[in-house]
mmCIF file of C-alpha atoms in Angstrom:
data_model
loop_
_atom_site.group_PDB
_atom_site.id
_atom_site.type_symbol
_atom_site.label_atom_id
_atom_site.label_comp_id
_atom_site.label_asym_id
_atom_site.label_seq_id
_atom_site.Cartn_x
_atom_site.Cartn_y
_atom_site.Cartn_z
ATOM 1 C CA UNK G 167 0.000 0.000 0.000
ATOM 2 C CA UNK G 168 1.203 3.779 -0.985
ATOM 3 C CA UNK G 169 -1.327 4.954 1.729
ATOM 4 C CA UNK G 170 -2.537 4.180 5.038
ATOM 5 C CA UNK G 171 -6.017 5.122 6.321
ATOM 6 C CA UNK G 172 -6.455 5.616 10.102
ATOM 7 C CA UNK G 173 -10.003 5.526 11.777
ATOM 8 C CA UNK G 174 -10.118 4.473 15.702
ATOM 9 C CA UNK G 175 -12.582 2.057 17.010
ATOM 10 C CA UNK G 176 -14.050 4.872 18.932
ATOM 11 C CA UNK G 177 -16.086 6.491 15.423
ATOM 12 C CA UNK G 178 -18.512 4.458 15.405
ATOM 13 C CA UNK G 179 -20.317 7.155 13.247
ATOM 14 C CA UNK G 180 -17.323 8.023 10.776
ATOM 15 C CA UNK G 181 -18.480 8.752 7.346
ATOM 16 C CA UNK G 182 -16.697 7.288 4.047
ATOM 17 C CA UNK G 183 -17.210 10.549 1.943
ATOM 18 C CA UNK G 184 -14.818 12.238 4.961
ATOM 19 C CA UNK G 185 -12.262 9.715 4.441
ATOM 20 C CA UNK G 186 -12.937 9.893 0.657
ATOM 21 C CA UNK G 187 -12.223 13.558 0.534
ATOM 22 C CA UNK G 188 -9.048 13.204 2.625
ATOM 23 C CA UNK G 189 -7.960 10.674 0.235
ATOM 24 C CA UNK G 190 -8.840 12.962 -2.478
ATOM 25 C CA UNK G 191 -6.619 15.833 -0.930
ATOM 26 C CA UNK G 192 -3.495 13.545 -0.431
ATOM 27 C CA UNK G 193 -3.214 12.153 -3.490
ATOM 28 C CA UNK G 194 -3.964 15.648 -5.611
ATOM 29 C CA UNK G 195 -1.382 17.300 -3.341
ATOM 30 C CA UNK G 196 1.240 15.532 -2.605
ATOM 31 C CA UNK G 197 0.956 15.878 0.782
ATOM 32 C CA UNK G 198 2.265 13.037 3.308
ATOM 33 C CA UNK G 199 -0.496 13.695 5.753
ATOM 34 C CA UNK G 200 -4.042 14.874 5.570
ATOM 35 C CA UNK G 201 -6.728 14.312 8.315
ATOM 36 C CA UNK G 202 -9.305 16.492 9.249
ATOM 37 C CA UNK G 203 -8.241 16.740 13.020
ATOM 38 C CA UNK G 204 -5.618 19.079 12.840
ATOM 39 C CA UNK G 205 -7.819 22.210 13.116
ATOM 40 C CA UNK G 206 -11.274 20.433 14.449
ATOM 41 C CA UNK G 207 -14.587 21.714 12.706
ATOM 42 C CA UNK G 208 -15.704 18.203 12.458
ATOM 43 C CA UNK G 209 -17.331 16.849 15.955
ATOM 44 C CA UNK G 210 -15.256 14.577 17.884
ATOM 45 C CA UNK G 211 -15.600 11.151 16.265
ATOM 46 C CA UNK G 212 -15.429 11.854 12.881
ATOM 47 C CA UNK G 213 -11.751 11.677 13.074
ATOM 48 C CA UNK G 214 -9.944 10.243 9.658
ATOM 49 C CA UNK G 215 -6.023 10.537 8.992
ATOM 50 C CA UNK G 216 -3.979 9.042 5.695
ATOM 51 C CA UNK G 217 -0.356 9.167 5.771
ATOM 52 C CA UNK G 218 1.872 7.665 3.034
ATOM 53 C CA UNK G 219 3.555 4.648 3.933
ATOM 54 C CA UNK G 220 6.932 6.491 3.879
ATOM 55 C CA UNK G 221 6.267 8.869 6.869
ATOM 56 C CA UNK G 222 4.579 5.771 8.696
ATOM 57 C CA UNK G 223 8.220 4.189 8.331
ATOM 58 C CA UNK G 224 10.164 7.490 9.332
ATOM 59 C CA UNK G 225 8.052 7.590 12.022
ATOM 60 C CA UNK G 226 8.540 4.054 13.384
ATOM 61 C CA UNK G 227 12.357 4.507 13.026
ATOM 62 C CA UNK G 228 12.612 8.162 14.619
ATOM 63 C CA UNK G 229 9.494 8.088 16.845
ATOM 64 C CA UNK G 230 11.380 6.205 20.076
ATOM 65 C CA UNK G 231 8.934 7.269 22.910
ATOM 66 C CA UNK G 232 6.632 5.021 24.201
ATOM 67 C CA UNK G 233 4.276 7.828 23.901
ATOM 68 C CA UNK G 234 4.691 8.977 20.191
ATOM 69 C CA UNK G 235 4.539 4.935 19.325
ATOM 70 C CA UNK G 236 1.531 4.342 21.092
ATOM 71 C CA UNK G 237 -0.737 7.010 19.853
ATOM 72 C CA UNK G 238 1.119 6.299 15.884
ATOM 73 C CA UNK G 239 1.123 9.643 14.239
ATOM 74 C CA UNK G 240 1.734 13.150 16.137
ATOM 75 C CA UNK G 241 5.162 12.682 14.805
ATOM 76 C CA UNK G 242 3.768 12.568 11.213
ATOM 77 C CA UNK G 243 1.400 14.980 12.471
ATOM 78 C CA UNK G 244 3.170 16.859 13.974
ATOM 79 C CA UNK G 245 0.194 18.114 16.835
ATOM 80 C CA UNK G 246 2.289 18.265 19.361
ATOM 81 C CA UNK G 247 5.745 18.795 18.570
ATOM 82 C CA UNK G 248 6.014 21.503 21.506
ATOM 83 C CA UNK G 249 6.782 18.578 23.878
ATOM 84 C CA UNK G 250 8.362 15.880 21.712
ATOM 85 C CA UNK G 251 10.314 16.005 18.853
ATOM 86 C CA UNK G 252 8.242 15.457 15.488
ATOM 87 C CA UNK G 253 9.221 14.787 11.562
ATOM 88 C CA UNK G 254 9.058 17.692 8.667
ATOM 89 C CA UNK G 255 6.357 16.176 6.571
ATOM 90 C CA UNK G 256 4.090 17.897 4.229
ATOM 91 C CA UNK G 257 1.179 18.241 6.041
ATOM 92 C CA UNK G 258 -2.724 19.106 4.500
ATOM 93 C CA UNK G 259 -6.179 19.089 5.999
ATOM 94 C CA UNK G 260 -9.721 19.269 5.167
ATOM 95 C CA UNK G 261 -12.432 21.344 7.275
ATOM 96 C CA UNK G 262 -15.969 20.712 7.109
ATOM 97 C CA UNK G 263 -17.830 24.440 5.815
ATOM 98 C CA UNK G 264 -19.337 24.972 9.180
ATOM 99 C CA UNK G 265 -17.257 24.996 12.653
ATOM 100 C CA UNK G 266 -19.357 21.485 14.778
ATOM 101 C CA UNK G 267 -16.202 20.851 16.994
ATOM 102 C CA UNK G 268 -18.245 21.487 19.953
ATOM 103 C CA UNK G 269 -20.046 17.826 19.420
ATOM 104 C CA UNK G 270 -18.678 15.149 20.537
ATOM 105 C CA UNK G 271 -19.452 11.831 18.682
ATOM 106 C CA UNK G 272 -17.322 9.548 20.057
ATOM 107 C CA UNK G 273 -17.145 6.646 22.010
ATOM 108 C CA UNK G 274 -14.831 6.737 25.580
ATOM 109 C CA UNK G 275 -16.676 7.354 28.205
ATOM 110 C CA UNK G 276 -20.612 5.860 29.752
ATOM 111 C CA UNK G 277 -22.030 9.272 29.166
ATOM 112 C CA UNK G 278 -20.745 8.895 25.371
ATOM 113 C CA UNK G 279 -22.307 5.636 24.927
ATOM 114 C CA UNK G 280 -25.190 7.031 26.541
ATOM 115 C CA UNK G 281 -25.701 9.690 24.086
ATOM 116 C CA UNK G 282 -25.105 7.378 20.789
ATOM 117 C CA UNK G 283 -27.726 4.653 22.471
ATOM 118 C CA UNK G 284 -30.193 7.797 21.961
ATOM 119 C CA UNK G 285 -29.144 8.666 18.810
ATOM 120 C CA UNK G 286 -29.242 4.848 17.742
ATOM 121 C CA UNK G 287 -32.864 4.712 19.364
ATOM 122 C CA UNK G 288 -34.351 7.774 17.837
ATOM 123 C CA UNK G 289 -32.482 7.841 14.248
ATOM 124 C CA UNK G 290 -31.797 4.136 13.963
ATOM 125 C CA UNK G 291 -28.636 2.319 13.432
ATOM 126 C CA UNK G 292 -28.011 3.264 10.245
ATOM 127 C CA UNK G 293 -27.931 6.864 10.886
ATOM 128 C CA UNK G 294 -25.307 9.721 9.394
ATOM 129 C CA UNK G 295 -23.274 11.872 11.645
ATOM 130 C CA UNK G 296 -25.300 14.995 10.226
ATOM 131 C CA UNK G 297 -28.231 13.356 11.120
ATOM 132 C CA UNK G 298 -26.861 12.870 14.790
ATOM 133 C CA UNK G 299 -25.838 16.557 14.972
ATOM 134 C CA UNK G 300 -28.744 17.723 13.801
ATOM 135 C CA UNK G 301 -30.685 15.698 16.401
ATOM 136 C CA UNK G 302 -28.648 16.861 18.936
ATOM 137 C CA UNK G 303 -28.994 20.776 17.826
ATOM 138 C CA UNK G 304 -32.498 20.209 18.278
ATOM 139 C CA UNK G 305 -32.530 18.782 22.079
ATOM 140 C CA UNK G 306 -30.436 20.233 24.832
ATOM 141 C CA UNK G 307 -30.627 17.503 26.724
ATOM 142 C CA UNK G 308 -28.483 15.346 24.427
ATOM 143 C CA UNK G 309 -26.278 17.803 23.848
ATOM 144 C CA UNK G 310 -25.676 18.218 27.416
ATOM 145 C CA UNK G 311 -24.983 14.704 28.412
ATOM 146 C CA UNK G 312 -21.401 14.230 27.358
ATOM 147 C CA UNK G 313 -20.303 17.801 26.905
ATOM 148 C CA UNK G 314 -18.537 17.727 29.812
ATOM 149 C CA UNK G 315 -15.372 15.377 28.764
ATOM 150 C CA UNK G 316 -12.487 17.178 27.704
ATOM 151 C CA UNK G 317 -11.672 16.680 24.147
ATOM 152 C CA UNK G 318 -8.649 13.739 24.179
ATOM 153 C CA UNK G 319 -8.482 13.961 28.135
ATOM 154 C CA UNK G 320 -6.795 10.347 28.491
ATOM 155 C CA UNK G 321 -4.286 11.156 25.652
ATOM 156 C CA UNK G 322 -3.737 14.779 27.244
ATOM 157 C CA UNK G 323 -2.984 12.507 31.003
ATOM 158 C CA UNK G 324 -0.781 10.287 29.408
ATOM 159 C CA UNK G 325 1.323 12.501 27.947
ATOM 160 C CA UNK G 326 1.561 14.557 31.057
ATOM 161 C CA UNK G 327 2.597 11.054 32.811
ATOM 162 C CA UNK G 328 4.709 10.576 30.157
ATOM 163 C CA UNK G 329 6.964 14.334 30.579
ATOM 164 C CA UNK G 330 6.773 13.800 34.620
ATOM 165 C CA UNK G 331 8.067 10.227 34.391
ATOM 166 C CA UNK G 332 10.827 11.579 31.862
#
Protein backbone atom coordinates (compact mmCIF):
# COMPACT_ATOMS: atom_id res chain seq x y z
CA UNK A 1 0.00 0.00 0.00
CA UNK A 2 1.20 3.78 -0.98
CA UNK A 3 -1.33 4.95 1.73
CA UNK A 4 -2.54 4.18 5.04
CA UNK A 5 -6.02 5.12 6.32
CA UNK A 6 -6.45 5.62 10.10
CA UNK A 7 -10.00 5.53 11.78
CA UNK A 8 -10.12 4.47 15.70
CA UNK A 9 -12.58 2.06 17.01
CA UNK A 10 -14.05 4.87 18.93
CA UNK A 11 -16.09 6.49 15.42
CA UNK A 12 -18.51 4.46 15.41
CA UNK A 13 -20.32 7.15 13.25
CA UNK A 14 -17.32 8.02 10.78
CA UNK A 15 -18.48 8.75 7.35
CA UNK A 16 -16.70 7.29 4.05
CA UNK A 17 -17.21 10.55 1.94
CA UNK A 18 -14.82 12.24 4.96
CA UNK A 19 -12.26 9.71 4.44
CA UNK A 20 -12.94 9.89 0.66
CA UNK A 21 -12.22 13.56 0.53
CA UNK A 22 -9.05 13.20 2.63
CA UNK A 23 -7.96 10.67 0.23
CA UNK A 24 -8.84 12.96 -2.48
CA UNK A 25 -6.62 15.83 -0.93
CA UNK A 26 -3.49 13.54 -0.43
CA UNK A 27 -3.21 12.15 -3.49
CA UNK A 28 -3.96 15.65 -5.61
CA UNK A 29 -1.38 17.30 -3.34
CA UNK A 30 1.24 15.53 -2.60
CA UNK A 31 0.96 15.88 0.78
CA UNK A 32 2.26 13.04 3.31
CA UNK A 33 -0.50 13.69 5.75
CA UNK A 34 -4.04 14.87 5.57
CA UNK A 35 -6.73 14.31 8.31
CA UNK A 36 -9.30 16.49 9.25
CA UNK A 37 -8.24 16.74 13.02
CA UNK A 38 -5.62 19.08 12.84
CA UNK A 39 -7.82 22.21 13.12
CA UNK A 40 -11.27 20.43 14.45
CA UNK A 41 -14.59 21.71 12.71
CA UNK A 42 -15.70 18.20 12.46
CA UNK A 43 -17.33 16.85 15.96
CA UNK A 44 -15.26 14.58 17.88
CA UNK A 45 -15.60 11.15 16.27
CA UNK A 46 -15.43 11.85 12.88
CA UNK A 47 -11.75 11.68 13.07
CA UNK A 48 -9.94 10.24 9.66
CA UNK A 49 -6.02 10.54 8.99
CA UNK A 50 -3.98 9.04 5.70
CA UNK A 51 -0.36 9.17 5.77
CA UNK A 52 1.87 7.67 3.03
CA UNK A 53 3.56 4.65 3.93
CA UNK A 54 6.93 6.49 3.88
CA UNK A 55 6.27 8.87 6.87
CA UNK A 56 4.58 5.77 8.70
CA UNK A 57 8.22 4.19 8.33
CA UNK A 58 10.16 7.49 9.33
CA UNK A 59 8.05 7.59 12.02
CA UNK A 60 8.54 4.05 13.38
CA UNK A 61 12.36 4.51 13.03
CA UNK A 62 12.61 8.16 14.62
CA UNK A 63 9.49 8.09 16.84
CA UNK A 64 11.38 6.21 20.08
CA UNK A 65 8.93 7.27 22.91
CA UNK A 66 6.63 5.02 24.20
CA UNK A 67 4.28 7.83 23.90
CA UNK A 68 4.69 8.98 20.19
CA UNK A 69 4.54 4.93 19.32
CA UNK A 70 1.53 4.34 21.09
CA UNK A 71 -0.74 7.01 19.85
CA UNK A 72 1.12 6.30 15.88
CA UNK A 73 1.12 9.64 14.24
CA UNK A 74 1.73 13.15 16.14
CA UNK A 75 5.16 12.68 14.81
CA UNK A 76 3.77 12.57 11.21
CA UNK A 77 1.40 14.98 12.47
CA UNK A 78 3.17 16.86 13.97
CA UNK A 79 0.19 18.11 16.84
CA UNK A 80 2.29 18.27 19.36
CA UNK A 81 5.74 18.80 18.57
CA UNK A 82 6.01 21.50 21.51
CA UNK A 83 6.78 18.58 23.88
CA UNK A 84 8.36 15.88 21.71
CA UNK A 85 10.31 16.01 18.85
CA UNK A 86 8.24 15.46 15.49
CA UNK A 87 9.22 14.79 11.56
CA UNK A 88 9.06 17.69 8.67
CA UNK A 89 6.36 16.18 6.57
CA UNK A 90 4.09 17.90 4.23
CA UNK A 91 1.18 18.24 6.04
CA UNK A 92 -2.72 19.11 4.50
CA UNK A 93 -6.18 19.09 6.00
CA UNK A 94 -9.72 19.27 5.17
CA UNK A 95 -12.43 21.34 7.27
CA UNK A 96 -15.97 20.71 7.11
CA UNK A 97 -17.83 24.44 5.81
CA UNK A 98 -19.34 24.97 9.18
CA UNK A 99 -17.26 25.00 12.65
CA UNK A 100 -19.36 21.48 14.78
CA UNK A 101 -16.20 20.85 16.99
CA UNK A 102 -18.25 21.49 19.95
CA UNK A 103 -20.05 17.83 19.42
CA UNK A 104 -18.68 15.15 20.54
CA UNK A 105 -19.45 11.83 18.68
CA UNK A 106 -17.32 9.55 20.06
CA UNK A 107 -17.14 6.65 22.01
CA UNK A 108 -14.83 6.74 25.58
CA UNK A 109 -16.68 7.35 28.21
CA UNK A 110 -20.61 5.86 29.75
CA UNK A 111 -22.03 9.27 29.17
CA UNK A 112 -20.74 8.90 25.37
CA UNK A 113 -22.31 5.64 24.93
CA UNK A 114 -25.19 7.03 26.54
CA UNK A 115 -25.70 9.69 24.09
CA UNK A 116 -25.11 7.38 20.79
CA UNK A 117 -27.73 4.65 22.47
CA UNK A 118 -30.19 7.80 21.96
CA UNK A 119 -29.14 8.67 18.81
CA UNK A 120 -29.24 4.85 17.74
CA UNK A 121 -32.86 4.71 19.36
CA UNK A 122 -34.35 7.77 17.84
CA UNK A 123 -32.48 7.84 14.25
CA UNK A 124 -31.80 4.14 13.96
CA UNK A 125 -28.64 2.32 13.43
CA UNK A 126 -28.01 3.26 10.24
CA UNK A 127 -27.93 6.86 10.89
CA UNK A 128 -25.31 9.72 9.39
CA UNK A 129 -23.27 11.87 11.64
CA UNK A 130 -25.30 15.00 10.23
CA UNK A 131 -28.23 13.36 11.12
CA UNK A 132 -26.86 12.87 14.79
CA UNK A 133 -25.84 16.56 14.97
CA UNK A 134 -28.74 17.72 13.80
CA UNK A 135 -30.68 15.70 16.40
CA UNK A 136 -28.65 16.86 18.94
CA UNK A 137 -28.99 20.78 17.83
CA UNK A 138 -32.50 20.21 18.28
CA UNK A 139 -32.53 18.78 22.08
CA UNK A 140 -30.44 20.23 24.83
CA UNK A 141 -30.63 17.50 26.72
CA UNK A 142 -28.48 15.35 24.43
CA UNK A 143 -26.28 17.80 23.85
CA UNK A 144 -25.68 18.22 27.42
CA UNK A 145 -24.98 14.70 28.41
CA UNK A 146 -21.40 14.23 27.36
CA UNK A 147 -20.30 17.80 26.91
CA UNK A 148 -18.54 17.73 29.81
CA UNK A 149 -15.37 15.38 28.76
CA UNK A 150 -12.49 17.18 27.70
CA UNK A 151 -11.67 16.68 24.15
CA UNK A 152 -8.65 13.74 24.18
CA UNK A 153 -8.48 13.96 28.13
CA UNK A 154 -6.79 10.35 28.49
CA UNK A 155 -4.29 11.16 25.65
CA UNK A 156 -3.74 14.78 27.24
CA UNK A 157 -2.98 12.51 31.00
CA UNK A 158 -0.78 10.29 29.41
CA UNK A 159 1.32 12.50 27.95
CA UNK A 160 1.56 14.56 31.06
CA UNK A 161 2.60 11.05 32.81
CA UNK A 162 4.71 10.58 30.16
CA UNK A 163 6.96 14.33 30.58
CA UNK A 164 6.77 13.80 34.62
CA UNK A 165 8.07 10.23 34.39
CA UNK A 166 10.83 11.58 31.86
Amino acid sequence: ADYVVRITGDCPLIDHNVIDEIIKKIKNNNYDYVSNTIERTYPDGIDAEVFKKEALIEADINSTSPFMREHVTPYISGKLKKYLPSGEFKIGQIKNFEDLSKFRLTLDREEDLKLLNNIFKKLGNNCNWKDAVNLITKDSKLFQINQHIVYNENTLKSLKKYLKDE
